[in-house]
PDB file of C-alpha atoms in Angstrom:
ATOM      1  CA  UNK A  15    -140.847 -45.235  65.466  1.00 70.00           C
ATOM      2  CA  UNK A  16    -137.210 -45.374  64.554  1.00 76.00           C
ATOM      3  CA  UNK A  17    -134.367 -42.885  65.665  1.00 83.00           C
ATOM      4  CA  UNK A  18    -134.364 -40.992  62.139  1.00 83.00           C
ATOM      5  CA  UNK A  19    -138.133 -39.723  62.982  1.00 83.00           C
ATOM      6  CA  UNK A  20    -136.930 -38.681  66.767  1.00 82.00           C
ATOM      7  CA  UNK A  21    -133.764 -36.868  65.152  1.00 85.00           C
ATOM      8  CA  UNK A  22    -136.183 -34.869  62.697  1.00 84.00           C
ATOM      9  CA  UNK A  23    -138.450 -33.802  65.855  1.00 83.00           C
ATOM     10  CA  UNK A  24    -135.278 -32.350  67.931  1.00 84.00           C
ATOM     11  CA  UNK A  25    -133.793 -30.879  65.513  1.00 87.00           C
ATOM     12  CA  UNK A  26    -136.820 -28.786  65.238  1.00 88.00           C
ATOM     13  CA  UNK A  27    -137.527 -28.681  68.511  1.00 87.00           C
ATOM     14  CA  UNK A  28    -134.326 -27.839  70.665  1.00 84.00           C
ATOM     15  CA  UNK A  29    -133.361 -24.806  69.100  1.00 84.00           C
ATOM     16  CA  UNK A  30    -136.859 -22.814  69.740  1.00 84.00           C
ATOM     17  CA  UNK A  31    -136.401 -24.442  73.509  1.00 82.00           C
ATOM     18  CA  UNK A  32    -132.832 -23.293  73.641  1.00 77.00           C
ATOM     19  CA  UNK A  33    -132.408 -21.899  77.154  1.00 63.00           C
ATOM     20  CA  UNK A  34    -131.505 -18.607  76.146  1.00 60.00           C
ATOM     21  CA  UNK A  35    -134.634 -18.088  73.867  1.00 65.00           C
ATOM     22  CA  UNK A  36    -137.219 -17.538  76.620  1.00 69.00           C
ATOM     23  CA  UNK A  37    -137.363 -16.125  80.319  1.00 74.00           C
ATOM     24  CA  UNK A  38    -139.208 -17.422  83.287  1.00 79.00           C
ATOM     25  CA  UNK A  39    -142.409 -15.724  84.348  1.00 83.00           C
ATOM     26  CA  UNK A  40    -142.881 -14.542  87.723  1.00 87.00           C
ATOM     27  CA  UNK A  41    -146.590 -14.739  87.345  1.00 90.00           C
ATOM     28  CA  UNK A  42    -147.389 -17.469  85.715  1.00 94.00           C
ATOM     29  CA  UNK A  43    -145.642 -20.716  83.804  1.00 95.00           C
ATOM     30  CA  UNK A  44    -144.424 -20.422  80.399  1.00 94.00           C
ATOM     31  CA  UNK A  45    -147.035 -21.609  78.030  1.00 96.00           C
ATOM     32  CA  UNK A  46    -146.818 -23.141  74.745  1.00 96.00           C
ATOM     33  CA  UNK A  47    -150.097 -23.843  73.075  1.00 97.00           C
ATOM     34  CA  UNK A  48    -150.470 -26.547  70.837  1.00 96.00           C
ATOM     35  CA  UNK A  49    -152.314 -28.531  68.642  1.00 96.00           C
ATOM     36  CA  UNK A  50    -152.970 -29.820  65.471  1.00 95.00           C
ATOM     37  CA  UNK A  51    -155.844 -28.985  62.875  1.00 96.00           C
ATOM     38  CA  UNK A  52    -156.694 -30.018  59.217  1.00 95.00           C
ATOM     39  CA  UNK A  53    -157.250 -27.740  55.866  1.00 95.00           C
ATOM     40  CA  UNK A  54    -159.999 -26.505  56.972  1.00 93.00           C
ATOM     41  CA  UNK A  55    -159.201 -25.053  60.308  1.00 92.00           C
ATOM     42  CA  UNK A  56    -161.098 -28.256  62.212  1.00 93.00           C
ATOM     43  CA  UNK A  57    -158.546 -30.305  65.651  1.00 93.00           C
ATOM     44  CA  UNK A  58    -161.740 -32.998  65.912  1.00 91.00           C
ATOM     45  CA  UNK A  59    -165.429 -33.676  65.441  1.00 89.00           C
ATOM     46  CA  UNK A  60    -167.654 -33.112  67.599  1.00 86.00           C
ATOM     47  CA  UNK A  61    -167.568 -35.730  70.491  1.00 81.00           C
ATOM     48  CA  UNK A  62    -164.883 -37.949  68.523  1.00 84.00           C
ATOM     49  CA  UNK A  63    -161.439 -38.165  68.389  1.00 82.00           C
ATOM     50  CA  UNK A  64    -159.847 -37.343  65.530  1.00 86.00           C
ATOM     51  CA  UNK A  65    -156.287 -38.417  64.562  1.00 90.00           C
ATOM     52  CA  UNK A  66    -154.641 -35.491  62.727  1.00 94.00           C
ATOM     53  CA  UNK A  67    -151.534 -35.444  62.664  1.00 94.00           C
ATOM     54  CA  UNK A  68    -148.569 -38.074  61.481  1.00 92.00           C
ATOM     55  CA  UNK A  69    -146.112 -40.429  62.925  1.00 92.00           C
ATOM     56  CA  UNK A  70    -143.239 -37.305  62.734  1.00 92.00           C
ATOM     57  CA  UNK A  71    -145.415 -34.678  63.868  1.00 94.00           C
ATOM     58  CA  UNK A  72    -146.602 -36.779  66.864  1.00 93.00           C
ATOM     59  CA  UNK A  73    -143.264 -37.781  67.662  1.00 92.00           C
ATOM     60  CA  UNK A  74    -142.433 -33.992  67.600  1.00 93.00           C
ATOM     61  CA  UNK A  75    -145.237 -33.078  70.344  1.00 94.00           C
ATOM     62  CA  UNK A  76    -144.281 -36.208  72.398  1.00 94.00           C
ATOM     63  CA  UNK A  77    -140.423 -34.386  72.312  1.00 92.00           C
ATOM     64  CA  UNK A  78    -142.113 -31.177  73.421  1.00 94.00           C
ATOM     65  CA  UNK A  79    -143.715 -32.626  75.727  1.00 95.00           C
ATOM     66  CA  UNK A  80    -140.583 -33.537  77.532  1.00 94.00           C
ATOM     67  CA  UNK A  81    -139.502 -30.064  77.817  1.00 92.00           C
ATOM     68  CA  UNK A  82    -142.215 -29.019  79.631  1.00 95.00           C
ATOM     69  CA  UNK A  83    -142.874 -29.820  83.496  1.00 96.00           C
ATOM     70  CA  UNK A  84    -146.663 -29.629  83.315  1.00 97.00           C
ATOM     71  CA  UNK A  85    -149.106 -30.801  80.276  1.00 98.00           C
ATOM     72  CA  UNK A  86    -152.761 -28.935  80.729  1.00 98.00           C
ATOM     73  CA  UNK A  87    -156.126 -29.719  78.496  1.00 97.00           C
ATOM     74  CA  UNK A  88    -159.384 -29.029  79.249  1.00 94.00           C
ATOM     75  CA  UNK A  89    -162.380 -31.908  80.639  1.00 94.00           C
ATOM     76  CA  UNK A  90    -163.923 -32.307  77.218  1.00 91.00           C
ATOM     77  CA  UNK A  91    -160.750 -33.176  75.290  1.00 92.00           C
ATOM     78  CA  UNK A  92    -160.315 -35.820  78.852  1.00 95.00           C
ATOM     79  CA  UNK A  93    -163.446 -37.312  77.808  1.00 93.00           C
ATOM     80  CA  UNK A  94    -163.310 -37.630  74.468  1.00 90.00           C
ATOM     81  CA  UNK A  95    -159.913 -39.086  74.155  1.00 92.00           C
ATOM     82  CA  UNK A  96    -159.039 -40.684  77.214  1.00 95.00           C
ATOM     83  CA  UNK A  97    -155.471 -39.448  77.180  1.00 95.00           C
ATOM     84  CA  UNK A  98    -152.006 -40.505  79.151  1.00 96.00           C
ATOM     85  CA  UNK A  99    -150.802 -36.844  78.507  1.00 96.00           C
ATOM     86  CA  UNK A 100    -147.008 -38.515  78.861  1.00 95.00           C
ATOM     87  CA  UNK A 101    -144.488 -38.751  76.247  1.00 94.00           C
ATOM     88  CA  UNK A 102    -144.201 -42.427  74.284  1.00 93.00           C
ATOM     89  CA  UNK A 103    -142.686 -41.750  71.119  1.00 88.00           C
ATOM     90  CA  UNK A 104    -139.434 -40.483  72.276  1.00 88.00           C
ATOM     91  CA  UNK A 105    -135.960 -41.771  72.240  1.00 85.00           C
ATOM     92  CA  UNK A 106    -135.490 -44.036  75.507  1.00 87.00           C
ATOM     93  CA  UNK A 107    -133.037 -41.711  77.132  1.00 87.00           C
ATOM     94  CA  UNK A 108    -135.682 -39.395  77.663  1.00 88.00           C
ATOM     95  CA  UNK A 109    -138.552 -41.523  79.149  1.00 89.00           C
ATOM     96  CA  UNK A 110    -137.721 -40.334  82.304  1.00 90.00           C
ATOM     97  CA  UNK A 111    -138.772 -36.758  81.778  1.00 91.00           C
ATOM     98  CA  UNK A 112    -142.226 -37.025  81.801  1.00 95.00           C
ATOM     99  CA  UNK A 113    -144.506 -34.488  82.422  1.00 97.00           C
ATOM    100  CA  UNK A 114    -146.960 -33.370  85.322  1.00 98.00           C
ATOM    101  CA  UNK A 115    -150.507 -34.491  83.914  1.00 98.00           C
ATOM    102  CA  UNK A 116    -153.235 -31.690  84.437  1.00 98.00           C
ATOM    103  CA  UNK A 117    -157.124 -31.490  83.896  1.00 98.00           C
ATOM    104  CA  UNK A 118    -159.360 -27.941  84.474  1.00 96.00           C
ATOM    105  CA  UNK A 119    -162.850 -30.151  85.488  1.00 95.00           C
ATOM    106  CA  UNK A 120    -164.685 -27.742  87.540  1.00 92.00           C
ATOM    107  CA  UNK A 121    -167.745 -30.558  87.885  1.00 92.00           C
ATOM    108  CA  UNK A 122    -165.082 -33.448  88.480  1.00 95.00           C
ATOM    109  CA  UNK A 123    -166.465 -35.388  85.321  1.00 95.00           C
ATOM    110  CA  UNK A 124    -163.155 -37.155  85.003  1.00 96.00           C
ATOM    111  CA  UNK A 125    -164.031 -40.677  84.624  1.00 96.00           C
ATOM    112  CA  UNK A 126    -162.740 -43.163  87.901  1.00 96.00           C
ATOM    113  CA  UNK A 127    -161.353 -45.644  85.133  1.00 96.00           C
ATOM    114  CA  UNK A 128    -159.215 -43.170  83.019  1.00 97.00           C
ATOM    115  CA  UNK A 129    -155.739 -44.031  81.255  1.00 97.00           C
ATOM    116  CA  UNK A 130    -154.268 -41.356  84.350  1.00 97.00           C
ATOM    117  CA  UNK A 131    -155.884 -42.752  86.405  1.00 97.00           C
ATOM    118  CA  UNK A 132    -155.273 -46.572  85.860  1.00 97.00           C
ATOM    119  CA  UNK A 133    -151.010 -45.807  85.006  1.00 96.00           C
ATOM    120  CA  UNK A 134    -150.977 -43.497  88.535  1.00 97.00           C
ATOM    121  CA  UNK A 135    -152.068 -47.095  89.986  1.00 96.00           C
ATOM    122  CA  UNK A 136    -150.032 -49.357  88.526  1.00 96.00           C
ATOM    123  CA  UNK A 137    -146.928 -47.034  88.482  1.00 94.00           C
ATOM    124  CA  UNK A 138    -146.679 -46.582  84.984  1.00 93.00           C
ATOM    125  CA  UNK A 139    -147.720 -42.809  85.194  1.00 94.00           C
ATOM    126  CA  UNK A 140    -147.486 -39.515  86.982  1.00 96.00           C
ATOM    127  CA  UNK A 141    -150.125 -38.681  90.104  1.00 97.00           C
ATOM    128  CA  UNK A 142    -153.058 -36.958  87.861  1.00 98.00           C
ATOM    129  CA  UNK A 143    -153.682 -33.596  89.023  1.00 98.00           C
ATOM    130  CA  UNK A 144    -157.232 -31.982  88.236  1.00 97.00           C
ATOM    131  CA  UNK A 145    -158.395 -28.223  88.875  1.00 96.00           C
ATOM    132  CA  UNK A 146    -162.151 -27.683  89.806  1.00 94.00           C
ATOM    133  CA  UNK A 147    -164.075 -25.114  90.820  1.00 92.00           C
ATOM    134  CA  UNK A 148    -165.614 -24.328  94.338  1.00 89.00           C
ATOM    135  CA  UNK A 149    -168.828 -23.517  93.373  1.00 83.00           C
ATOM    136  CA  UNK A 150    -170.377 -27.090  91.409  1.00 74.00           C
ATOM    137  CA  UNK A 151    -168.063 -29.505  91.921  1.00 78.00           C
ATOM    138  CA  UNK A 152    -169.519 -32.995  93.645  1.00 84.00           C
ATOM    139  CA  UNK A 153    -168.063 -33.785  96.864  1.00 89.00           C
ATOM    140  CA  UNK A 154    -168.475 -37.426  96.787  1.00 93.00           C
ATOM    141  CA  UNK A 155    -167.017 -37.715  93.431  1.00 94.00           C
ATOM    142  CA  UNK A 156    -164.302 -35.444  94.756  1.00 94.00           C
ATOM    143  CA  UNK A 157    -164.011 -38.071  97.378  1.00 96.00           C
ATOM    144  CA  UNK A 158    -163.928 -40.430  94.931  1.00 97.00           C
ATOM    145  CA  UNK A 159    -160.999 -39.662  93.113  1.00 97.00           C
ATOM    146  CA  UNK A 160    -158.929 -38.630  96.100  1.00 97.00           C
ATOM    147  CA  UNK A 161    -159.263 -42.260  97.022  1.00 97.00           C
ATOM    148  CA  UNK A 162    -157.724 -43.639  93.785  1.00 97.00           C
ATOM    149  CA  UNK A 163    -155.500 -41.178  93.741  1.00 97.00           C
ATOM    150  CA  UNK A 164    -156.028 -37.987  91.946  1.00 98.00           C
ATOM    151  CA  UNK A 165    -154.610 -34.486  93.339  1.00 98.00           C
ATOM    152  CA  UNK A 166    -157.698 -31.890  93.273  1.00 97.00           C
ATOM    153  CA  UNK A 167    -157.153 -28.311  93.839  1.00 96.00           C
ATOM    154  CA  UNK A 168    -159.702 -26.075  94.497  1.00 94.00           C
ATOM    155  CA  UNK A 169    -160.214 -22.827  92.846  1.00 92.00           C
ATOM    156  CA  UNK A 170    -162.112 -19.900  94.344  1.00 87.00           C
ATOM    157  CA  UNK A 171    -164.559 -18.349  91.477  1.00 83.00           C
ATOM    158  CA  UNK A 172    -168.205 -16.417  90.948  1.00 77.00           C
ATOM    159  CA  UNK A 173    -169.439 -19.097  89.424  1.00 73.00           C
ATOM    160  CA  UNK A 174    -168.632 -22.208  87.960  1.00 68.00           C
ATOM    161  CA  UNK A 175    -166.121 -21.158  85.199  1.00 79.00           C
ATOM    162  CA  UNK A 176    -162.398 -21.104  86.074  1.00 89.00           C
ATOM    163  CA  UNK A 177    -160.685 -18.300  84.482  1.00 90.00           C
ATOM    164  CA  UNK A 178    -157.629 -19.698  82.887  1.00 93.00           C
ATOM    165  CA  UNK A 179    -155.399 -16.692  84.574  1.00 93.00           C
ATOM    166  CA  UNK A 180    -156.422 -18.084  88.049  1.00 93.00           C
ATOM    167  CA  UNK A 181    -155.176 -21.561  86.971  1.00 95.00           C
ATOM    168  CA  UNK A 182    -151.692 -20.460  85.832  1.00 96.00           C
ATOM    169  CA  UNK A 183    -151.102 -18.912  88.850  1.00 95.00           C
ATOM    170  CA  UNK A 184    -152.375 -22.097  90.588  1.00 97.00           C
ATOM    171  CA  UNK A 185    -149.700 -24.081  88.731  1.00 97.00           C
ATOM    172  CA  UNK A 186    -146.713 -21.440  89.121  1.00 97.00           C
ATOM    173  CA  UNK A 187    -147.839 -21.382  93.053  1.00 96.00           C
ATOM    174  CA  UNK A 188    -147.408 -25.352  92.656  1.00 97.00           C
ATOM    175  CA  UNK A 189    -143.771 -25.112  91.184  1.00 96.00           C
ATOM    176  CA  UNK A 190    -144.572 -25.400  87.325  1.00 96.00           C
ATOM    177  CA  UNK A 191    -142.442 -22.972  85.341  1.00 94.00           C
ATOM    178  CA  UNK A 192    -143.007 -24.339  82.024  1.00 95.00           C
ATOM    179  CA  UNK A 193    -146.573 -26.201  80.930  1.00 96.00           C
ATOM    180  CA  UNK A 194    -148.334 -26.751  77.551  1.00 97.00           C
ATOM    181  CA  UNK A 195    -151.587 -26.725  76.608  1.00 97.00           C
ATOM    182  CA  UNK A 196    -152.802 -29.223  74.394  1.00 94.00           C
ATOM    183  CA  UNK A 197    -156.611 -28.356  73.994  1.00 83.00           C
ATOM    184  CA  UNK A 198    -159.689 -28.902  73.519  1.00 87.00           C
ATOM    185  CA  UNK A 199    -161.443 -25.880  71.881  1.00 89.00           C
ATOM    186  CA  UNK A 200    -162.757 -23.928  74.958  1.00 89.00           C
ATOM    187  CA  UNK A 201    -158.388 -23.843  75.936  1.00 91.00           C
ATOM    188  CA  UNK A 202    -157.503 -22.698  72.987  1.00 93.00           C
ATOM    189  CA  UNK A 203    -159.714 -19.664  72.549  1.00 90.00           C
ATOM    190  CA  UNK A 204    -159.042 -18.983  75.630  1.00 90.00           C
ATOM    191  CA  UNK A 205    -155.344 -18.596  75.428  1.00 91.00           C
ATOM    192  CA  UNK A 206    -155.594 -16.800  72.060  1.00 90.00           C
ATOM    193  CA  UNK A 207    -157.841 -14.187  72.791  1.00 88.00           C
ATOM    194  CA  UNK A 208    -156.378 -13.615  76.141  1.00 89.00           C
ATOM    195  CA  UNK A 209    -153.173 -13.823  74.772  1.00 90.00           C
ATOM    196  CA  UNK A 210    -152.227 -16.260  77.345  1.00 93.00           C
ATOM    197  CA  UNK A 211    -149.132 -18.276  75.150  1.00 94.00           C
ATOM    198  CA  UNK A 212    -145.648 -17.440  74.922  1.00 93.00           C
ATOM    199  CA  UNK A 213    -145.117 -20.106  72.034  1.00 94.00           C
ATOM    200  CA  UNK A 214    -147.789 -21.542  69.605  1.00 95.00           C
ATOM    201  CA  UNK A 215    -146.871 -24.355  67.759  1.00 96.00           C
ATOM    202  CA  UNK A 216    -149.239 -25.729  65.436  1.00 96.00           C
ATOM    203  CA  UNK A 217    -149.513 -28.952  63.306  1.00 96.00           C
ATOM    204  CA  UNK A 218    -151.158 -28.934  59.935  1.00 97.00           C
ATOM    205  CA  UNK A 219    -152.402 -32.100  58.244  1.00 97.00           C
ATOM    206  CA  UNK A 220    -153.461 -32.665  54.589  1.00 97.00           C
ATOM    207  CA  UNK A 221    -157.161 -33.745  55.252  1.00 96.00           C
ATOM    208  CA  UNK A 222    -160.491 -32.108  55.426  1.00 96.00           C
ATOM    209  CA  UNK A 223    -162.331 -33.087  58.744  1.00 94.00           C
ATOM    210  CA  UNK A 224    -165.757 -30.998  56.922  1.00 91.00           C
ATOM    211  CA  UNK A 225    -169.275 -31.661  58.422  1.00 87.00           C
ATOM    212  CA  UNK A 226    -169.254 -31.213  62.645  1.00 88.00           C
ATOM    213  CA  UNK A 227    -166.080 -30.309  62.910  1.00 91.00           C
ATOM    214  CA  UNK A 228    -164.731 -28.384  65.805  1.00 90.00           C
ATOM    215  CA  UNK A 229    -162.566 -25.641  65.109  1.00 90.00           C
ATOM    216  CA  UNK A 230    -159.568 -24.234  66.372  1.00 86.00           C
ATOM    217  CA  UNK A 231    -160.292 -20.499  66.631  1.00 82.00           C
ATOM    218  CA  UNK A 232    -163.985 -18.522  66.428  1.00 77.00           C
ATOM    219  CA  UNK A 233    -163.886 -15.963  68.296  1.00 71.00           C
ATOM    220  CA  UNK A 234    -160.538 -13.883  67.850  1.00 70.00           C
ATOM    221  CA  UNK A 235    -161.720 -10.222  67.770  1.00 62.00           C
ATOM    222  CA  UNK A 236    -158.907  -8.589  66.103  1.00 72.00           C
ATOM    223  CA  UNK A 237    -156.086  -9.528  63.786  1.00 69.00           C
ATOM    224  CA  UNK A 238    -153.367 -11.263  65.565  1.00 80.00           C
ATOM    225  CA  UNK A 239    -149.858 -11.219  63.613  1.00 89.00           C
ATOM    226  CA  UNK A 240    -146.991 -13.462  65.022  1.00 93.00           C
ATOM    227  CA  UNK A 241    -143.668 -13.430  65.025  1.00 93.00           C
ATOM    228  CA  UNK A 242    -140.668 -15.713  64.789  1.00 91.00           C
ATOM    229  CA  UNK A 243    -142.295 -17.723  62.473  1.00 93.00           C
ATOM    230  CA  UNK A 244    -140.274 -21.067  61.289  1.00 91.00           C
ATOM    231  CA  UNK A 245    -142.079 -24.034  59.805  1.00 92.00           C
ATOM    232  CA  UNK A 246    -140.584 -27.370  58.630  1.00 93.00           C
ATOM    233  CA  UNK A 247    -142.094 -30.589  57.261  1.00 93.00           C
ATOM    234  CA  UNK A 248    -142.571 -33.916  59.133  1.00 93.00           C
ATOM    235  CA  UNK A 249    -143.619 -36.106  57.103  1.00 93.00           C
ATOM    236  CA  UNK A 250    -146.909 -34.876  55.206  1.00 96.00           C
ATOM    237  CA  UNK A 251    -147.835 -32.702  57.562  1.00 96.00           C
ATOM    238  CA  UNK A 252    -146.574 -28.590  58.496  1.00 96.00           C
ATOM    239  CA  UNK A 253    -145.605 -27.700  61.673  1.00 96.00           C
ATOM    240  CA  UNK A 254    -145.464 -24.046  62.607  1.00 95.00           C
ATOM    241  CA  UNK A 255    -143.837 -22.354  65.590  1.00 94.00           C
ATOM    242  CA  UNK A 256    -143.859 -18.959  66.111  1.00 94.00           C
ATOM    243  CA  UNK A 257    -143.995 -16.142  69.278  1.00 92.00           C
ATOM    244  CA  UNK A 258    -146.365 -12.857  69.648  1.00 86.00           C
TER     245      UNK A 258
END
């Protein structure tokens, strides 16, 4: 990418991450959910990866990514798409500020030959850090990925589920004042019906993703209005930010 697509991402980007626009949680990091979808409301197909959004959009999240000390998705979007959950298409001055990678797995299903894991290795990537439960998680796959590597924390629950307020206090307790969430489905509901986002930001691409596609939000309850809305173009797609 060349320096006139970075340029269009921060000057987006740095005024909505302008120091005095937000305020440090005690309780929890600051969380900006994002992700991008198609017309019809769809961010993949079912067990496939699905590349939505453009060259200036992407470039955009790879900028926010560098704002933020922790990146968090969910083990299905790990699966499916194999991520590095870094930030590549940025201008080379700000490779250095890469972000703390971070999986909820409560079963440890991350795979032992992962992108994380395989950059951790050869020092081309942040120490992974996964979240499992107590209650389902294998111990010899724990040991496992301790061996090549991987942080695992623990997190005391009823059952098997980790409630996502448990795991933002994990990561505040861990030093993380600022983290965004990426995805997959399960994340996203999660933060928008518990109202657990500060910022949304959300791409939207001219396509139709149609038959088995998985969509953003299904089970909102009541109408949600935002506030602060901007949006600006980057290349064909629409990016929105706004507050609650």
């Amino acid at each position: 990418m060349d320096q006139v697509v970075y340029d269009q991402a921060e000057s987006f980007i740095r005024p909505i991450y302008d120091k005095g626009n937000y305020i440090i949680k005690p309780d929890r990091p600051l969380v900006t959910l994002t992700f991008a979808q198609s017309l019809d409301g769809m961010i993949s197909k079912t067990g496939q990866q699905v590349l939505i959004s453009g060259k200036e959009s992407l470039a955009m999240t790879h900028r926010l990514r560098t704002l933020h000390e922790g990146i968090l998705i969910g083990i299905g979007t790990a699966l499916t798409d194999d991520p590095q959950l870094n930030a590549r298409y940025v201008s080379p001055h700000l490779l250095m500020h890469q972000p703390q990678p971070i999986i909820i797995d409560p079963f440890l299903k991350l795979s032992s030959t992962c992108k994380l894991i395989k950059n951790y290795q050869s020092n081309q990537g942040r120490q992974p850090w996964l979240i499992a439960s107590t209650k389902g998680h294998d111990q010899e796959k724990k040991l496992l990925l301790e061996g090549l590597g991987v942080k695992i924390f623990l997190v005391e629950t009823d059952n098997s589920r980790l409630p996502l307020p448990k795991v933002l206090k994990l990561l505040k307790d861990e030093g993380l004042d600022t983290i965004m969430i990426e995805g997959g489905s399960k994340m996203i509901q999660s933060c928008l019906t518990g109202h657990y986002f500060d910022r949304l930001i959300i791409t939207i691409a001219p396509m139709f993703i149609g038959k088995d596609g998985v969509p953003a939000a299904t089970q909102l309850q009541d109408i949600q209005k935002l506030k602060n809305v901007n949006y600006v173009h980057l290349g064909n797609d629409i990016v929105m930010s706004a507050t609650q």
